[in-house]
Amino acid sequence: MKRIMIVGGPGSGKSTLARRLGEALDLPVFHFDHIHWKPGWTPRPDEEKQALVEEIIAGETWVLEGNHSRSYVLRMARAEMLVFLDLPRRLRMTRLLRRWLKYRGRTRPDLPEGCPEHLSLEFLRWSWNWDRAKRPTVLRLAEESADRLVIHILRSPAEVQQFVEDAGSRSARLRTR
């Protein structure tokens, strides 16, 4: 697989998985937060986001992670694989709090410079409601795309770990042939 789309609720580990897959499969990694945000937590205009997504997915190889639902269909049309991190809400919320504590006031690796980590009540609410608001769309699109995409729905950290290990070992076997 050379074009991989990763989606999941906030705190599900999309960025971490993207980095790990990029390393294991020697693919370039793109974080949607870099597409969406400019320094100072300023959102890009929709036209700019669309152009950046189109530029990335026109490439032959990529791992693109993020939840910009307006570009799901566009990204899925070019992806070969969809990975949906469908982890429990309680785990995701705990991870969000841990991430905030770890990076508070600093820019984490999957964000553009000038976007120091912060945690707002609005973001926590959006994160809490993600399962109800966004999850059904991801599941529906995955089902509709199952005939042309390899789909992995991972529901636990152990499944994510096994997925990365399997991807890495498959990649290593292909490189030695």
XYZ file of N, CA and C in Angstrom:
531
model
N 0.833 -1.176 0.000
C 0.000 0.000 0.000
C 0.881 1.244 0.000
N 0.567 2.146 -0.898
C 1.391 3.355 -1.030
C 0.634 4.643 -0.734
N -0.692 4.557 -0.612
C -1.491 5.742 -0.291
C -2.468 5.352 0.818
N -2.183 5.875 2.019
C -2.916 5.455 3.214
C -3.558 6.655 3.874
N -4.846 6.530 4.146
C -5.619 7.563 4.831
C -5.918 7.067 6.236
N -5.645 7.902 7.235
C -5.895 7.530 8.631
C -6.869 8.539 9.227
N -7.943 8.021 9.817
C -8.923 8.869 10.495
C -9.228 8.255 11.864
N -9.840 9.037 12.719
C -10.221 8.563 14.046
C -10.505 9.744 14.941
N -11.136 9.479 16.050
C -11.474 10.536 16.990
C -10.239 11.227 17.542
N -10.412 12.444 18.042
C -9.295 13.150 18.664
C -8.682 12.313 19.788
N -7.358 12.224 19.795
C -6.674 11.451 20.818
C -6.576 9.970 20.503
N -6.986 9.553 19.304
C -6.951 8.128 18.965
C -5.564 7.649 18.564
N -4.656 8.580 18.264
C -3.297 8.188 17.891
C -3.034 8.268 16.396
N -3.796 9.082 15.681
C -3.633 9.193 14.233
C -2.220 9.646 13.850
N -1.737 10.686 14.505
C -0.414 11.233 14.160
C 0.695 10.236 14.459
N 0.592 9.598 15.594
C 1.603 8.607 15.971
C 1.594 7.441 14.992
N 0.418 6.942 14.667
C 0.327 5.843 13.704
C 0.875 6.276 12.352
N 0.543 7.479 11.906
C 1.041 7.948 10.616
C 2.566 7.968 10.596
N 3.176 8.497 11.648
C 4.644 8.528 11.709
C 5.221 7.112 11.680
N 4.620 6.226 12.467
C 5.137 4.852 12.526
C 4.981 4.132 11.183
N 3.841 4.308 10.523
C 3.652 3.689 9.206
C 4.591 4.302 8.172
N 4.740 5.622 8.231
C 5.659 6.274 7.303
C 7.065 5.713 7.414
N 7.516 5.519 8.644
C 8.844 4.943 8.865
C 8.901 3.494 8.397
N 7.915 2.707 8.780
C 7.917 1.276 8.453
C 7.829 1.022 6.951
N 7.072 1.868 6.247
C 6.828 1.643 4.823
C 7.594 2.607 3.920
N 8.383 3.492 4.532
C 9.165 4.485 3.798
C 8.262 5.348 2.910
N 7.216 5.905 3.538
C 6.262 6.762 2.840
C 6.275 8.155 3.465
N 6.034 9.196 2.659
C 5.933 10.538 3.237
C 4.652 10.665 4.054
N 4.737 11.407 5.142
C 3.613 11.559 6.075
C 3.128 13.003 6.067
N 1.804 13.162 6.033
C 1.179 14.472 6.059
C 0.140 14.490 7.167
N 0.182 15.556 7.971
C -0.755 15.717 9.079
C -1.766 16.791 8.700
N -3.047 16.470 8.841
C -4.067 17.429 8.434
C -4.003 18.715 9.245
N -3.497 18.649 10.470
C -3.364 19.876 11.254
C -2.437 20.880 10.560
N -1.453 20.391 9.794
C -0.581 21.299 9.034
C -1.338 21.925 7.870
N -2.315 21.224 7.366
C -3.127 21.739 6.266
C -4.152 22.738 6.805
N -4.746 22.413 7.930
C -5.838 23.225 8.468
C -5.360 24.513 9.143
N -4.262 24.424 9.902
C -3.841 25.561 10.731
C -2.646 26.291 10.157
N -2.688 27.596 10.295
C -1.526 28.452 10.080
C -1.011 28.831 11.470
N 0.195 29.399 11.571
C 0.693 29.818 12.888
C -0.331 30.690 13.622
N -0.329 30.545 14.938
C -1.258 31.308 15.767
C -2.656 30.713 15.796
N -2.765 29.451 15.441
C -4.058 28.760 15.414
C -5.059 29.465 14.488
N -4.549 29.982 13.379
C -5.404 30.626 12.396
C -5.803 29.590 11.345
N -7.093 29.342 11.175
C -7.496 28.355 10.167
C -7.255 28.872 8.745
N -6.829 27.974 7.873
C -6.670 28.329 6.469
C -8.051 28.456 5.817
N -8.166 29.275 4.812
C -9.416 29.305 4.040
C -9.653 27.946 3.368
N -10.911 27.590 3.189
C -11.258 26.286 2.613
C -10.598 26.040 1.258
N -10.500 27.076 0.434
C -9.895 26.898 -0.898
C -8.427 26.487 -0.785
N -7.721 27.076 0.165
C -6.312 26.719 0.376
C -6.195 25.281 0.863
N -7.057 24.899 1.809
C -7.031 23.519 2.314
C -7.280 22.536 1.175
N -8.281 22.835 0.366
C -8.628 21.961 -0.761
C -7.434 21.809 -1.701
N -6.772 22.919 -2.026
C -5.625 22.870 -2.932
C -4.484 22.040 -2.335
N -4.226 22.193 -1.037
C -3.162 21.415 -0.394
C -3.489 19.925 -0.387
N -4.744 19.586 -0.086
C -5.150 18.175 -0.103
C -4.993 17.609 -1.513
N -5.446 18.343 -2.506
C -5.342 17.866 -3.893
C -3.889 17.646 -4.299
N -3.013 18.544 -3.863
C -1.588 18.412 -4.183
C -1.005 17.153 -3.540
N -1.343 16.915 -2.280
C -0.815 15.736 -1.572
C -1.332 14.448 -2.209
N -2.637 14.367 -2.405
C -3.194 13.091 -2.887
C -2.881 12.831 -4.357
N -2.425 13.851 -5.085
C -2.002 13.631 -6.470
C -0.695 12.833 -6.511
N 0.030 12.830 -5.396
C 1.279 12.089 -5.329
C 1.043 10.587 -5.352
N 2.084 9.870 -5.703
C 1.978 8.405 -5.786
C 2.090 7.730 -4.421
N 2.720 8.408 -3.462
C 2.892 7.796 -2.137
C 2.583 8.821 -1.055
N 1.840 8.381 -0.040
C 1.558 9.250 1.104
C 0.837 8.484 2.199
N 1.029 9.005 3.402
C 0.199 8.660 4.552
C -0.380 9.997 4.983
N -1.702 10.117 4.945
C -2.368 11.373 5.281
C -3.327 11.100 6.425
N -3.059 11.742 7.561
C -3.913 11.536 8.730
C -4.662 12.795 9.069
N -5.892 12.616 9.518
C -6.666 13.746 9.984
C -8.143 13.606 9.686
N -8.905 14.481 10.315
C -10.360 14.354 10.310
C -11.090 15.454 9.568
N -10.549 16.002 8.543
C -11.258 17.017 7.777
C -12.328 16.310 6.947
N -13.523 16.213 7.524
C -14.567 15.387 6.908
C -14.972 15.877 5.528
N -14.806 17.166 5.238
C -15.162 17.666 3.906
C -14.271 17.097 2.817
N -13.096 16.573 3.188
C -12.208 15.998 2.167
C -12.149 14.472 2.228
N -12.983 13.851 3.057
C -12.971 12.383 3.151
C -13.140 11.724 1.778
N -14.166 12.111 1.058
C -14.470 11.458 -0.222
C -13.330 11.669 -1.206
N -12.808 12.877 -1.265
C -11.690 13.193 -2.154
C -10.475 12.325 -1.822
N -10.141 12.234 -0.535
C -8.984 11.440 -0.125
C -9.218 9.959 -0.379
N -10.430 9.482 -0.083
C -10.729 8.062 -0.281
C -10.669 7.662 -1.754
N -10.957 8.601 -2.641
C -10.919 8.307 -4.071
C -9.508 7.965 -4.540
N -8.481 8.477 -3.856
C -7.091 8.203 -4.240
C -6.396 7.215 -3.312
N -6.928 7.026 -2.131
C -6.276 6.128 -1.165
C -6.390 4.678 -1.624
N -5.438 3.890 -1.176
C -5.502 2.442 -1.368
C -5.949 1.754 -0.087
N -5.726 2.441 1.044
C -6.063 1.870 2.344
C -6.644 2.957 3.243
N -7.660 2.563 3.989
C -8.237 3.419 5.023
C -8.009 2.740 6.356
N -7.414 3.470 7.298
C -7.253 2.971 8.656
C -8.100 3.868 9.548
N -9.084 3.256 10.204
C -9.964 3.982 11.119
C -9.613 3.556 12.533
N -9.100 4.506 13.320
C -8.784 4.243 14.721
C -10.060 4.484 15.527
N -10.759 3.421 15.795
C -12.063 3.465 16.463
C -11.893 3.100 17.939
N -11.059 3.865 18.615
C -10.753 3.585 20.017
C -11.817 4.160 20.948
N -11.943 3.591 22.140
C -12.969 4.055 23.083
C -12.782 5.523 23.486
N -13.885 6.188 23.656
C -13.891 7.611 24.017
C -13.090 7.871 25.286
N -13.271 7.058 26.290
C -12.580 7.272 27.574
C -11.059 7.273 27.380
N -10.564 6.350 26.586
C -9.129 6.290 26.304
C -8.681 7.537 25.542
N -9.445 7.941 24.545
C -9.079 9.118 23.758
C -9.050 10.377 24.613
N -10.033 10.545 25.484
C -10.075 11.732 26.335
C -8.892 11.749 27.299
N -8.541 10.600 27.830
C -7.369 10.495 28.711
C -6.109 10.885 27.952
N -5.987 10.409 26.717
C -4.822 10.749 25.900
C -4.763 12.244 25.592
N -5.907 12.851 25.342
C -5.922 14.299 25.096
C -5.387 15.063 26.297
N -5.812 14.658 27.483
C -5.332 15.329 28.701
C -3.833 15.111 28.894
N -3.381 13.877 28.661
C -1.946 13.587 28.778
C -1.131 14.388 27.772
N -1.645 14.462 26.553
C -0.951 15.217 25.506
C -0.853 16.692 25.891
N -1.929 17.233 26.425
C -1.930 18.628 26.848
C -0.879 18.853 27.942
N -0.819 17.947 28.906
C 0.170 18.079 29.977
C 1.596 17.986 29.439
N 1.808 17.095 28.491
C 3.153 16.887 27.939
C 3.629 18.085 27.113
N 2.747 18.648 26.303
C 3.159 19.690 25.354
C 2.663 21.086 25.709
N 1.994 21.249 26.827
C 1.391 22.534 27.200
C 2.342 23.697 26.930
N 1.864 24.628 26.104
C 2.649 25.813 25.789
C 3.711 25.613 24.718
N 3.889 24.370 24.247
C 4.865 24.076 23.198
C 4.136 23.481 21.985
N 4.769 23.571 20.837
C 4.189 23.012 19.620
C 4.575 21.545 19.507
N 3.568 20.677 19.396
C 3.876 19.258 19.247
C 4.234 18.952 17.787
N 4.864 17.807 17.523
C 5.411 17.523 16.188
C 4.394 17.540 15.048
N 3.145 17.221 15.304
C 2.172 17.144 14.217
C 1.413 18.448 13.997
N 1.850 19.525 14.657
C 1.239 20.839 14.471
C 2.228 21.785 13.804
N 1.713 22.782 13.079
C 2.635 23.772 12.510
C 3.256 24.628 13.606
N 4.445 25.160 13.337
C 5.082 26.072 14.283
C 4.132 27.224 14.587
N 4.188 27.716 15.802
C 3.347 28.828 16.190
C 1.958 28.406 16.644
N 1.781 27.110 16.865
C 0.506 26.590 17.382
C 0.793 25.811 18.667
N 1.073 26.518 19.760
C 1.377 25.813 21.008
C 0.158 25.052 21.516
N 0.434 23.918 22.106
C -0.631 23.048 22.628
C -1.483 23.793 23.643
N -2.778 23.689 23.474
C -3.728 24.221 24.447
C -4.965 23.326 24.414
N -5.779 23.452 25.406
C -6.963 22.599 25.499
C -8.143 23.487 25.891
N -9.058 23.643 24.960
C -10.217 24.502 25.217
C -11.440 23.651 25.535
N -12.379 24.250 26.194
C -13.638 23.580 26.482
C -14.357 23.228 25.185
N -14.275 24.093 24.209
C -14.904 23.836 22.903
C -14.325 22.574 22.258
N -12.981 22.441 22.277
C -12.343 21.259 21.700
C -12.702 20.005 22.493
N -12.731 20.099 23.803
C -13.118 18.937 24.616
C -14.547 18.495 24.298
N -15.443 19.453 24.140
C -16.831 19.122 23.779
C -16.887 18.435 22.422
N -16.180 19.006 21.449
C -16.154 18.430 20.097
C -15.588 17.006 20.148
N -14.533 16.824 20.920
C -13.903 15.511 21.055
C -14.852 14.507 21.710
N -15.540 14.948 22.753
C -16.479 14.076 23.463
C -17.608 13.628 22.539
N -18.064 14.525 21.668
C -19.199 14.242 20.787
C -18.806 13.639 19.445
N -17.519 13.410 19.215
C -17.051 12.909 17.927
C -17.713 11.586 17.563
N -17.861 10.683 18.509
C -18.457 9.376 18.211
C -19.865 9.514 17.633
N -20.619 10.438 18.175
C -21.998 10.625 17.726
C -22.051 11.446 16.440
N -21.187 12.451 16.334
C -21.262 13.385 15.216
C -20.522 12.906 13.962
N -19.371 12.268 14.112
C -18.515 11.954 12.960
C -18.329 10.464 12.692
N -18.317 9.657 13.729
C -18.061 8.220 13.578
C -19.008 7.557 12.567
N -20.323 7.844 12.617
C -21.227 7.195 11.643
C -20.854 7.497 10.192
N -20.377 8.705 9.925
C -19.972 9.061 8.565
C -18.776 8.230 8.126
N -17.787 8.089 9.013
C -16.599 7.296 8.675
C -17.002 5.849 8.401
N -17.836 5.280 9.254
C -18.265 3.887 9.058
C -19.049 3.718 7.760
N -19.919 4.670 7.449
C -20.700 4.601 6.209
C -19.791 4.681 4.994
N -18.860 5.639 4.987
C -17.941 5.780 3.858
C -17.032 4.558 3.718
N -16.613 3.997 4.844
C -15.790 2.781 4.794
C -16.579 1.642 4.151
N -17.809 1.494 4.554
C -18.649 0.430 3.987
C -18.862 0.652 2.492
N -19.114 1.880 2.090
C -19.332 2.200 0.680
C -18.070 2.013 -0.160
N -16.901 2.090 0.467
C -15.626 2.006 -0.255
C -14.961 0.645 -0.134
N -15.587 -0.282 0.545
C -14.961 -1.573 0.842
C -14.598 -2.370 -0.410
N -15.254 -2.114 -1.521
C -14.948 -2.866 -2.739
C -13.671 -2.383 -3.430
N -13.168 -1.191 -3.084
C -11.979 -0.674 -3.753
C -10.858 -0.253 -2.813
N -11.118 -0.254 -1.508
C -10.120 0.129 -0.517
C -9.864 -1.027 0.441
N -8.629 -1.164 0.857
C -8.335 -2.054 1.976
C -8.687 -1.265 3.228
N -9.539 -1.822 4.064
C -10.020 -1.097 5.240
C -9.623 -1.837 6.507
N -9.062 -1.083 7.433
C -8.714 -1.611 8.747
C -9.397 -0.742 9.792
N -10.232 -1.356 10.604
C -10.850 -0.660 11.728
C -10.210 -1.230 12.980
N -9.435 -0.391 13.653
C -8.657 -0.823 14.815
C -9.316 -0.263 16.062
N -9.609 -1.154 17.021
C -10.418 -0.753 18.170
C -9.682 -0.761 19.506
N -8.387 -1.023 19.500
C -7.635 -1.038 20.757
C -6.169 -0.714 20.467
N -5.448 -0.245 21.481
C -4.007 -0.015 21.289
C -3.276 -1.285 20.870
N -3.702 -2.433 21.360
C -3.058 -3.694 20.977
C -3.256 -3.971 19.481
N -4.451 -3.701 18.966
C -4.695 -3.890 17.529
C -3.851 -2.930 16.703
N -3.687 -1.705 17.171
C -2.858 -0.725 16.465
C -1.408 -1.205 16.444
N -0.916 -1.650 17.585
C 0.464 -2.142 17.671
C 0.680 -3.327 16.727
N -0.244 -4.260 16.716
C -0.125 -5.426 15.837
C -0.152 -5.006 14.366
N -0.999 -4.045 14.040
C -1.098 -3.541 12.675
C 0.245 -2.957 12.217
N 0.875 -2.150 13.060
C 2.165 -1.541 12.712
C 3.236 -2.624 12.563
N 3.258 -3.562 13.493
C 4.241 -4.647 13.406
C 4.055 -5.452 12.124
N 2.819 -5.764 11.786
C 2.550 -6.516 10.559
C 2.966 -5.729 9.321
N 2.664 -4.430 9.305
C 3.037 -3.589 8.165
C 4.555 -3.534 8.027
N 5.244 -3.383 9.133
C 6.703 -3.327 9.099
C 7.329 -4.618 8.633
N 6.798 -5.747 9.092
C 7.378 -7.028 8.679
C 7.070 -7.321 7.214
N 5.885 -6.957 6.724
C 5.569 -7.133 5.297
C 6.491 -6.281 4.442
N 6.725 -5.048 4.880
C 7.584 -4.141 4.137
C 9.018 -4.665 4.095
N 9.509 -5.169 5.228
C 10.877 -5.702 5.288
C 11.014 -6.911 4.366
N 10.009 -7.772 4.329
C 10.056 -8.948 3.450
C 10.097 -8.520 1.994
N 9.343 -7.495 1.626
C 9.325 -7.023 0.226
C 10.665 -6.409 -0.151
N 11.321 -5.703 0.773
C 12.598 -5.066 0.464
C 13.717 -6.083 0.289
N 13.595 -7.261 0.904
C 14.662 -8.253 0.792
C 14.494 -9.160 -0.417
N 13.407 -9.044 -1.117
C 13.192 -9.898 -2.308
C 13.855 -9.322 -3.523
